[in-house]
């Protein structure tokens, strides 16, 4: 069953402003997009959303599927009326791929950040789901956040690291575990050539979770997609490389204009 996603809306209310929807990573809440909704809301109507099981969104019992998460996002988009520009990072990027395959006419452009068409072998994700149901998200927060920023940024920004660990720890145990199960079963590789939306793919050069090779594989398979590799950049490249990501999304939205499907 579709759930109504918690979200915040920033930026101009006039109908002429492009709408940009942002969906994020496993263990995050919508504040991971603060560098984007702060800077981009001058020009765009920015809608940042919590995936189900995350932040302020409902937490139905798991397991979830990427398809179900995509249904939730389609519900959010439908409530907005017209088609939107969609950007997703990591698990959010998998959900965004699924939205693009299922409902291309709902999108004007697609930006995929630090994500994958398949997140490796299923078993480690099932093991993580078991661990989180047993010991809670707090037990894995430090190791998860170790992948979010390069060591150099983490060393220079201890308050960012602390805030990020709190974000992961605050994520519902069931929501997190059920999303791990969605990731374990996710394989969007065969669908990539069917994505008919203008697509930009962004990788972090030092991302140990979804490295440049995973993003290159997406860019190679999606017709006409462009790839940008940001250095330095780990898993949350939208934070570490906020200015570059904002500039890339802005020009991608401008280039995609109002006719995103081919
Ligand atoms: O938590 C991780 O290991 C990295 C990650 C993979 C999918 C996601 O959303 O985060």
mmCIF file of C-alpha atoms and ligand atoms in Angstrom:
data_model
loop_
_atom_site.group_PDB
_atom_site.id
_atom_site.type_symbol
_atom_site.label_atom_id
_atom_site.label_comp_id
_atom_site.label_asym_id
_atom_site.label_seq_id
_atom_site.Cartn_x
_atom_site.Cartn_y
_atom_site.Cartn_z
ATOM 1 C CA UNK A 1 0.000 0.000 0.000
ATOM 2 C CA UNK A 2 1.241 3.461 -0.911
ATOM 3 C CA UNK A 3 2.148 5.746 1.987
ATOM 4 C CA UNK A 4 2.066 9.555 2.045
ATOM 5 C CA UNK A 5 5.675 10.690 2.338
ATOM 6 C CA UNK A 6 6.761 13.386 4.784
ATOM 7 C CA UNK A 7 8.343 16.227 2.847
ATOM 8 C CA UNK A 8 9.277 19.889 2.949
ATOM 9 C CA UNK A 9 8.745 22.421 0.216
ATOM 10 C CA UNK A 10 11.084 25.346 -0.384
ATOM 11 C CA UNK A 11 11.133 27.983 -3.069
ATOM 12 C CA UNK A 12 8.787 29.960 -5.263
ATOM 13 C CA UNK A 13 5.115 29.084 -5.338
ATOM 14 C CA UNK A 14 4.506 30.419 -8.838
ATOM 15 C CA UNK A 15 3.527 27.773 -11.363
ATOM 16 C CA UNK A 16 6.395 28.786 -13.677
ATOM 17 C CA UNK A 17 9.138 27.634 -11.315
ATOM 18 C CA UNK A 18 10.465 24.148 -12.144
ATOM 19 C CA UNK A 19 9.781 21.584 -9.406
ATOM 20 C CA UNK A 20 12.728 19.509 -8.214
ATOM 21 C CA UNK A 21 12.007 16.450 -6.048
ATOM 22 C CA UNK A 22 14.866 15.042 -3.933
ATOM 23 C CA UNK A 23 14.939 11.552 -2.381
ATOM 24 C CA UNK A 24 17.817 10.287 -0.311
ATOM 25 C CA UNK A 25 19.939 7.553 1.100
ATOM 26 C CA UNK A 26 19.318 4.629 3.418
ATOM 27 C CA UNK A 27 19.457 5.919 7.000
ATOM 28 C CA UNK A 28 18.998 9.569 6.101
ATOM 29 C CA UNK A 29 16.193 12.036 6.513
ATOM 30 C CA UNK A 30 15.315 14.893 4.220
ATOM 31 C CA UNK A 31 17.762 17.247 5.971
ATOM 32 C CA UNK A 32 20.553 15.484 4.049
ATOM 33 C CA UNK A 33 19.409 17.773 1.200
ATOM 34 C CA UNK A 34 19.935 20.969 3.201
ATOM 35 C CA UNK A 35 22.786 22.115 0.882
ATOM 36 C CA UNK A 36 20.382 21.746 -2.054
ATOM 37 C CA UNK A 37 17.128 23.178 -0.684
ATOM 38 C CA UNK A 38 19.023 26.135 0.751
ATOM 39 C CA UNK A 39 20.805 27.043 -2.482
ATOM 40 C CA UNK A 40 18.420 25.844 -5.197
ATOM 41 C CA UNK A 41 15.158 27.134 -3.757
ATOM 42 C CA UNK A 42 15.943 30.614 -5.068
ATOM 43 C CA UNK A 43 15.086 29.347 -8.545
ATOM 44 C CA UNK A 44 13.304 26.013 -8.138
ATOM 45 C CA UNK A 45 10.414 24.719 -6.092
ATOM 46 C CA UNK A 46 12.364 22.106 -4.133
ATOM 47 C CA UNK A 47 10.500 19.198 -2.539
ATOM 48 C CA UNK A 48 12.692 17.066 -0.272
ATOM 49 C CA UNK A 49 11.071 13.837 0.884
ATOM 50 C CA UNK A 50 11.661 11.105 3.466
ATOM 51 C CA UNK A 51 11.461 7.589 2.046
ATOM 52 C CA UNK A 52 9.028 5.282 3.824
ATOM 53 C CA UNK A 53 10.535 3.995 7.048
ATOM 54 C CA UNK A 54 12.685 7.116 7.299
ATOM 55 C CA UNK A 55 12.441 10.537 8.971
ATOM 56 C CA UNK A 56 8.838 11.627 9.419
ATOM 57 C CA UNK A 57 7.334 9.205 6.874
ATOM 58 C CA UNK A 58 5.136 6.287 7.948
ATOM 59 C CA UNK A 59 6.826 2.988 8.840
ATOM 60 C CA UNK A 60 4.728 0.101 7.532
ATOM 61 C CA UNK A 61 5.987 -3.363 8.475
ATOM 62 C CA UNK A 62 8.593 -4.744 6.085
ATOM 63 C CA UNK A 63 9.979 -6.127 3.943
ATOM 64 C CA UNK A 64 9.729 -3.308 1.390
ATOM 65 C CA UNK A 65 10.582 -3.340 -2.310
ATOM 66 C CA UNK A 66 12.101 -0.613 -4.456
ATOM 67 C CA UNK A 67 8.898 -0.783 -6.480
ATOM 68 C CA UNK A 68 6.810 0.056 -3.400
ATOM 69 C CA UNK A 69 9.137 2.936 -2.542
ATOM 70 C CA UNK A 70 8.740 4.186 -6.115
ATOM 71 C CA UNK A 71 4.932 4.053 -5.743
ATOM 72 C CA UNK A 72 5.216 6.349 -2.732
ATOM 73 C CA UNK A 73 7.272 8.838 -4.736
ATOM 74 C CA UNK A 74 4.822 8.643 -7.640
ATOM 75 C CA UNK A 75 2.069 9.493 -5.150
ATOM 76 C CA UNK A 76 4.009 12.554 -4.020
ATOM 77 C CA UNK A 77 4.587 13.619 -7.638
ATOM 78 C CA UNK A 78 0.925 13.086 -8.541
ATOM 79 C CA UNK A 79 -0.123 15.294 -5.640
ATOM 80 C CA UNK A 80 1.990 18.094 -7.151
ATOM 81 C CA UNK A 81 0.135 17.995 -10.458
ATOM 82 C CA UNK A 82 2.563 18.413 -13.371
ATOM 83 C CA UNK A 83 5.771 16.529 -14.147
ATOM 84 C CA UNK A 84 8.889 17.188 -12.064
ATOM 85 C CA UNK A 85 12.657 17.021 -12.156
ATOM 86 C CA UNK A 86 13.697 14.093 -9.933
ATOM 87 C CA UNK A 87 17.030 13.540 -8.180
ATOM 88 C CA UNK A 88 17.820 10.512 -6.029
ATOM 89 C CA UNK A 89 20.928 9.509 -4.094
ATOM 90 C CA UNK A 90 21.870 5.919 -3.272
ATOM 91 C CA UNK A 91 18.676 4.027 -2.326
ATOM 92 C CA UNK A 92 16.877 7.181 -3.475
ATOM 93 C CA UNK A 93 18.674 6.791 -6.807
ATOM 94 C CA UNK A 94 17.407 3.227 -7.179
ATOM 95 C CA UNK A 95 13.890 4.463 -6.448
ATOM 96 C CA UNK A 96 14.352 7.269 -8.979
ATOM 97 C CA UNK A 97 15.447 4.743 -11.644
ATOM 98 C CA UNK A 98 12.285 2.772 -10.965
ATOM 99 C CA UNK A 99 10.097 5.880 -11.179
ATOM 100 C CA UNK A 100 11.718 6.741 -14.524
ATOM 101 C CA UNK A 101 11.033 3.269 -15.925
ATOM 102 C CA UNK A 102 7.464 3.123 -14.666
ATOM 103 C CA UNK A 103 6.302 6.662 -15.327
ATOM 104 C CA UNK A 104 8.570 8.556 -17.739
ATOM 105 C CA UNK A 105 5.907 11.132 -18.548
ATOM 106 C CA UNK A 106 5.868 12.207 -14.875
ATOM 107 C CA UNK A 107 9.510 13.310 -15.157
ATOM 108 C CA UNK A 108 11.232 16.189 -16.936
ATOM 109 C CA UNK A 109 14.721 15.056 -15.954
ATOM 110 C CA UNK A 110 16.483 12.492 -13.825
ATOM 111 C CA UNK A 111 19.620 12.970 -11.728
ATOM 112 C CA UNK A 112 21.149 9.838 -10.192
ATOM 113 C CA UNK A 113 23.764 10.398 -7.492
ATOM 114 C CA UNK A 114 26.018 7.856 -5.759
ATOM 115 C CA UNK A 115 23.720 4.960 -6.531
ATOM 116 C CA UNK A 116 23.659 1.635 -8.351
ATOM 117 C CA UNK A 117 21.453 -0.514 -10.529
ATOM 118 C CA UNK A 118 22.340 -3.353 -8.131
ATOM 119 C CA UNK A 119 23.952 -2.950 -4.700
ATOM 120 C CA UNK A 120 26.114 -6.065 -4.743
ATOM 121 C CA UNK A 121 25.262 -9.438 -3.238
ATOM 122 C CA UNK A 122 21.946 -9.703 -1.366
ATOM 123 C CA UNK A 123 23.284 -11.496 1.730
ATOM 124 C CA UNK A 124 25.163 -8.599 3.385
ATOM 125 C CA UNK A 125 21.972 -6.515 3.138
ATOM 126 C CA UNK A 126 19.904 -9.273 4.702
ATOM 127 C CA UNK A 127 22.560 -9.584 7.431
ATOM 128 C CA UNK A 128 22.377 -5.830 8.018
ATOM 129 C CA UNK A 129 18.585 -6.008 8.273
ATOM 130 C CA UNK A 130 18.891 -8.772 10.889
ATOM 131 C CA UNK A 131 21.505 -6.821 12.849
ATOM 132 C CA UNK A 132 19.403 -3.664 12.869
ATOM 133 C CA UNK A 133 16.238 -5.476 13.958
ATOM 134 C CA UNK A 134 18.282 -6.989 16.817
ATOM 135 C CA UNK A 135 20.519 -4.110 17.934
ATOM 136 C CA UNK A 136 18.985 -1.003 16.389
ATOM 137 C CA UNK A 137 20.203 1.619 13.926
ATOM 138 C CA UNK A 138 22.417 3.159 16.609
ATOM 139 C CA UNK A 139 24.615 0.063 16.448
ATOM 140 C CA UNK A 140 25.602 0.683 12.823
ATOM 141 C CA UNK A 141 25.480 4.496 12.677
ATOM 142 C CA UNK A 142 29.227 5.072 12.977
ATOM 143 C CA UNK A 143 30.167 2.543 10.285
ATOM 144 C CA UNK A 144 27.489 3.872 7.909
ATOM 145 C CA UNK A 145 28.595 7.486 8.328
ATOM 146 C CA UNK A 146 32.229 6.441 7.742
ATOM 147 C CA UNK A 147 31.156 5.888 4.117
ATOM 148 C CA UNK A 148 29.314 9.200 3.763
ATOM 149 C CA UNK A 149 32.285 11.607 3.803
ATOM 150 C CA UNK A 150 35.936 11.434 2.834
ATOM 151 C CA UNK A 151 38.296 11.065 5.812
ATOM 152 C CA UNK A 152 39.532 14.567 5.185
ATOM 153 C CA UNK A 153 36.065 16.147 5.443
ATOM 154 C CA UNK A 154 35.147 13.957 8.433
ATOM 155 C CA UNK A 155 38.288 15.082 10.276
ATOM 156 C CA UNK A 156 37.582 18.749 9.623
ATOM 157 C CA UNK A 157 33.841 18.662 10.379
ATOM 158 C CA UNK A 158 33.200 16.634 13.580
ATOM 159 C CA UNK A 159 29.822 18.310 14.098
ATOM 160 C CA UNK A 160 28.680 17.138 10.638
ATOM 161 C CA UNK A 161 29.740 13.590 11.500
ATOM 162 C CA UNK A 162 27.958 13.746 14.860
ATOM 163 C CA UNK A 163 24.773 15.108 13.256
ATOM 164 C CA UNK A 164 24.898 12.398 10.606
ATOM 165 C CA UNK A 165 25.293 9.623 13.189
ATOM 166 C CA UNK A 166 22.318 11.034 15.066
ATOM 167 C CA UNK A 167 20.340 10.998 11.799
ATOM 168 C CA UNK A 168 21.075 7.311 11.188
ATOM 169 C CA UNK A 169 20.391 6.395 14.835
ATOM 170 C CA UNK A 170 17.058 8.233 14.711
ATOM 171 C CA UNK A 171 15.904 6.137 11.733
ATOM 172 C CA UNK A 172 13.308 3.539 12.646
ATOM 173 C CA UNK A 173 14.863 0.090 13.118
ATOM 174 C CA UNK A 174 12.037 -1.560 11.163
ATOM 175 C CA UNK A 175 12.102 1.094 8.420
ATOM 176 C CA UNK A 176 15.846 0.749 7.978
ATOM 177 C CA UNK A 177 15.792 -3.057 8.020
ATOM 178 C CA UNK A 178 12.899 -3.209 5.565
ATOM 179 C CA UNK A 179 14.783 -0.889 3.197
ATOM 180 C CA UNK A 180 17.855 -3.158 3.459
ATOM 181 C CA UNK A 181 15.572 -5.961 2.272
ATOM 182 C CA UNK A 182 14.419 -3.779 -0.629
ATOM 183 C CA UNK A 183 18.068 -3.160 -1.558
ATOM 184 C CA UNK A 184 18.911 -6.866 -1.321
ATOM 185 C CA UNK A 185 16.286 -7.704 -3.964
ATOM 186 C CA UNK A 186 16.908 -4.675 -6.198
ATOM 187 C CA UNK A 187 18.287 -5.278 -9.682
ATOM 188 C CA UNK A 188 17.437 -2.568 -12.199
ATOM 189 C CA UNK A 189 20.193 -3.355 -14.685
ATOM 190 C CA UNK A 190 18.001 -4.806 -17.419
ATOM 191 C CA UNK A 191 15.731 -1.739 -17.317
ATOM 192 C CA UNK A 192 18.438 0.901 -17.738
ATOM 193 C CA UNK A 193 18.248 0.962 -21.578
ATOM 194 C CA UNK A 194 14.506 1.674 -21.217
ATOM 195 C CA UNK A 195 15.022 4.908 -19.294
ATOM 196 C CA UNK A 196 13.790 7.586 -21.690
ATOM 197 C CA UNK A 197 14.283 10.656 -19.505
ATOM 198 C CA UNK A 198 17.205 13.095 -19.794
ATOM 199 C CA UNK A 199 19.610 11.623 -17.273
ATOM 200 C CA UNK A 200 22.614 12.978 -15.406
ATOM 201 C CA UNK A 201 24.708 10.569 -13.341
ATOM 202 C CA UNK A 202 26.983 11.841 -10.544
ATOM 203 C CA UNK A 203 29.626 9.776 -8.715
ATOM 204 C CA UNK A 204 31.941 10.478 -5.811
ATOM 205 C CA UNK A 205 35.505 9.497 -6.683
ATOM 206 C CA UNK A 206 36.099 8.052 -3.180
ATOM 207 C CA UNK A 207 32.633 6.551 -2.649
ATOM 208 C CA UNK A 208 33.279 3.124 -1.095
ATOM 209 C CA UNK A 209 29.571 2.153 -1.216
ATOM 210 C CA UNK A 210 28.689 2.970 -4.827
ATOM 211 C CA UNK A 211 31.908 3.927 -6.549
ATOM 212 C CA UNK A 212 32.428 5.489 -9.968
ATOM 213 C CA UNK A 213 32.283 2.088 -11.720
ATOM 214 C CA UNK A 214 28.672 1.569 -10.561
ATOM 215 C CA UNK A 215 27.687 5.007 -11.833
ATOM 216 C CA UNK A 216 29.601 4.545 -15.089
ATOM 217 C CA UNK A 217 27.664 1.330 -15.688
ATOM 218 C CA UNK A 218 24.425 3.294 -15.335
ATOM 219 C CA UNK A 219 25.597 6.109 -17.590
ATOM 220 C CA UNK A 220 26.768 3.630 -20.230
ATOM 221 C CA UNK A 221 23.411 1.836 -20.259
ATOM 222 C CA UNK A 222 20.958 4.753 -20.114
ATOM 223 C CA UNK A 223 20.615 6.249 -23.604
ATOM 224 C CA UNK A 224 22.211 9.704 -23.767
ATOM 225 C CA UNK A 225 23.130 9.865 -20.068
ATOM 226 C CA UNK A 226 26.064 12.029 -18.953
ATOM 227 C CA UNK A 227 28.476 11.087 -16.147
ATOM 228 C CA UNK A 228 30.274 13.443 -13.749
ATOM 229 C CA UNK A 229 32.793 12.156 -11.194
ATOM 230 C CA UNK A 230 33.406 14.534 -8.282
ATOM 231 C CA UNK A 231 36.785 14.475 -6.544
ATOM 232 C CA UNK A 232 36.900 14.578 -3.584
ATOM 233 C CA UNK A 233 33.585 12.926 -2.925
ATOM 234 C CA UNK A 234 32.329 9.960 -0.900
ATOM 235 C CA UNK A 235 28.786 8.590 -0.606
ATOM 236 C CA UNK A 236 27.035 11.855 0.284
ATOM 237 C CA UNK A 237 28.689 13.819 -2.507
ATOM 238 C CA UNK A 238 25.745 16.242 -2.413
ATOM 239 C CA UNK A 239 27.101 17.469 0.950
ATOM 240 C CA UNK A 240 30.839 17.324 0.339
ATOM 241 C CA UNK A 241 30.544 18.790 -3.170
ATOM 242 C CA UNK A 242 27.441 20.893 -2.607
ATOM 243 C CA UNK A 243 28.416 23.728 -4.968
ATOM 244 C CA UNK A 244 29.382 21.376 -7.795
ATOM 245 C CA UNK A 245 26.259 19.228 -7.361
ATOM 246 C CA UNK A 246 24.039 22.310 -7.249
ATOM 247 C CA UNK A 247 25.618 23.680 -10.424
ATOM 248 C CA UNK A 248 25.288 20.306 -12.202
ATOM 249 C CA UNK A 249 21.640 19.875 -11.234
ATOM 250 C CA UNK A 250 20.850 23.464 -12.204
ATOM 251 C CA UNK A 251 22.311 23.163 -15.683
ATOM 252 C CA UNK A 252 20.757 19.710 -16.161
ATOM 253 C CA UNK A 253 17.331 21.099 -15.260
ATOM 254 C CA UNK A 254 17.850 24.035 -17.617
ATOM 255 C CA UNK A 255 18.958 21.764 -20.459
ATOM 256 C CA UNK A 256 16.064 19.384 -19.898
ATOM 257 C CA UNK A 257 13.573 22.261 -19.927
ATOM 258 C CA UNK A 258 9.974 21.167 -20.144
ATOM 259 C CA UNK A 259 10.317 18.143 -22.388
ATOM 260 C CA UNK A 260 12.273 15.454 -20.594
ATOM 261 C CA UNK A 261 11.204 12.302 -22.404
ATOM 262 C CA UNK A 262 12.679 11.223 -25.685
HETATM 263 O O1 LIG B 1 24.729 2.382 3.874
HETATM 264 C C1 LIG B 1 25.467 2.056 2.933
HETATM 265 O O2 LIG B 1 26.218 1.082 3.009
HETATM 266 C C2 LIG B 1 25.441 2.820 1.644
HETATM 267 C C3 LIG B 1 24.151 2.750 0.966
HETATM 268 C C4 LIG B 1 23.752 1.867 0.023
HETATM 269 C C5 LIG B 1 22.380 2.162 -0.356
HETATM 270 C C6 LIG B 1 22.135 3.362 0.436
HETATM 271 O O3 LIG B 1 21.124 4.077 0.391
HETATM 272 O O4 LIG B 1 23.187 3.652 1.227
#
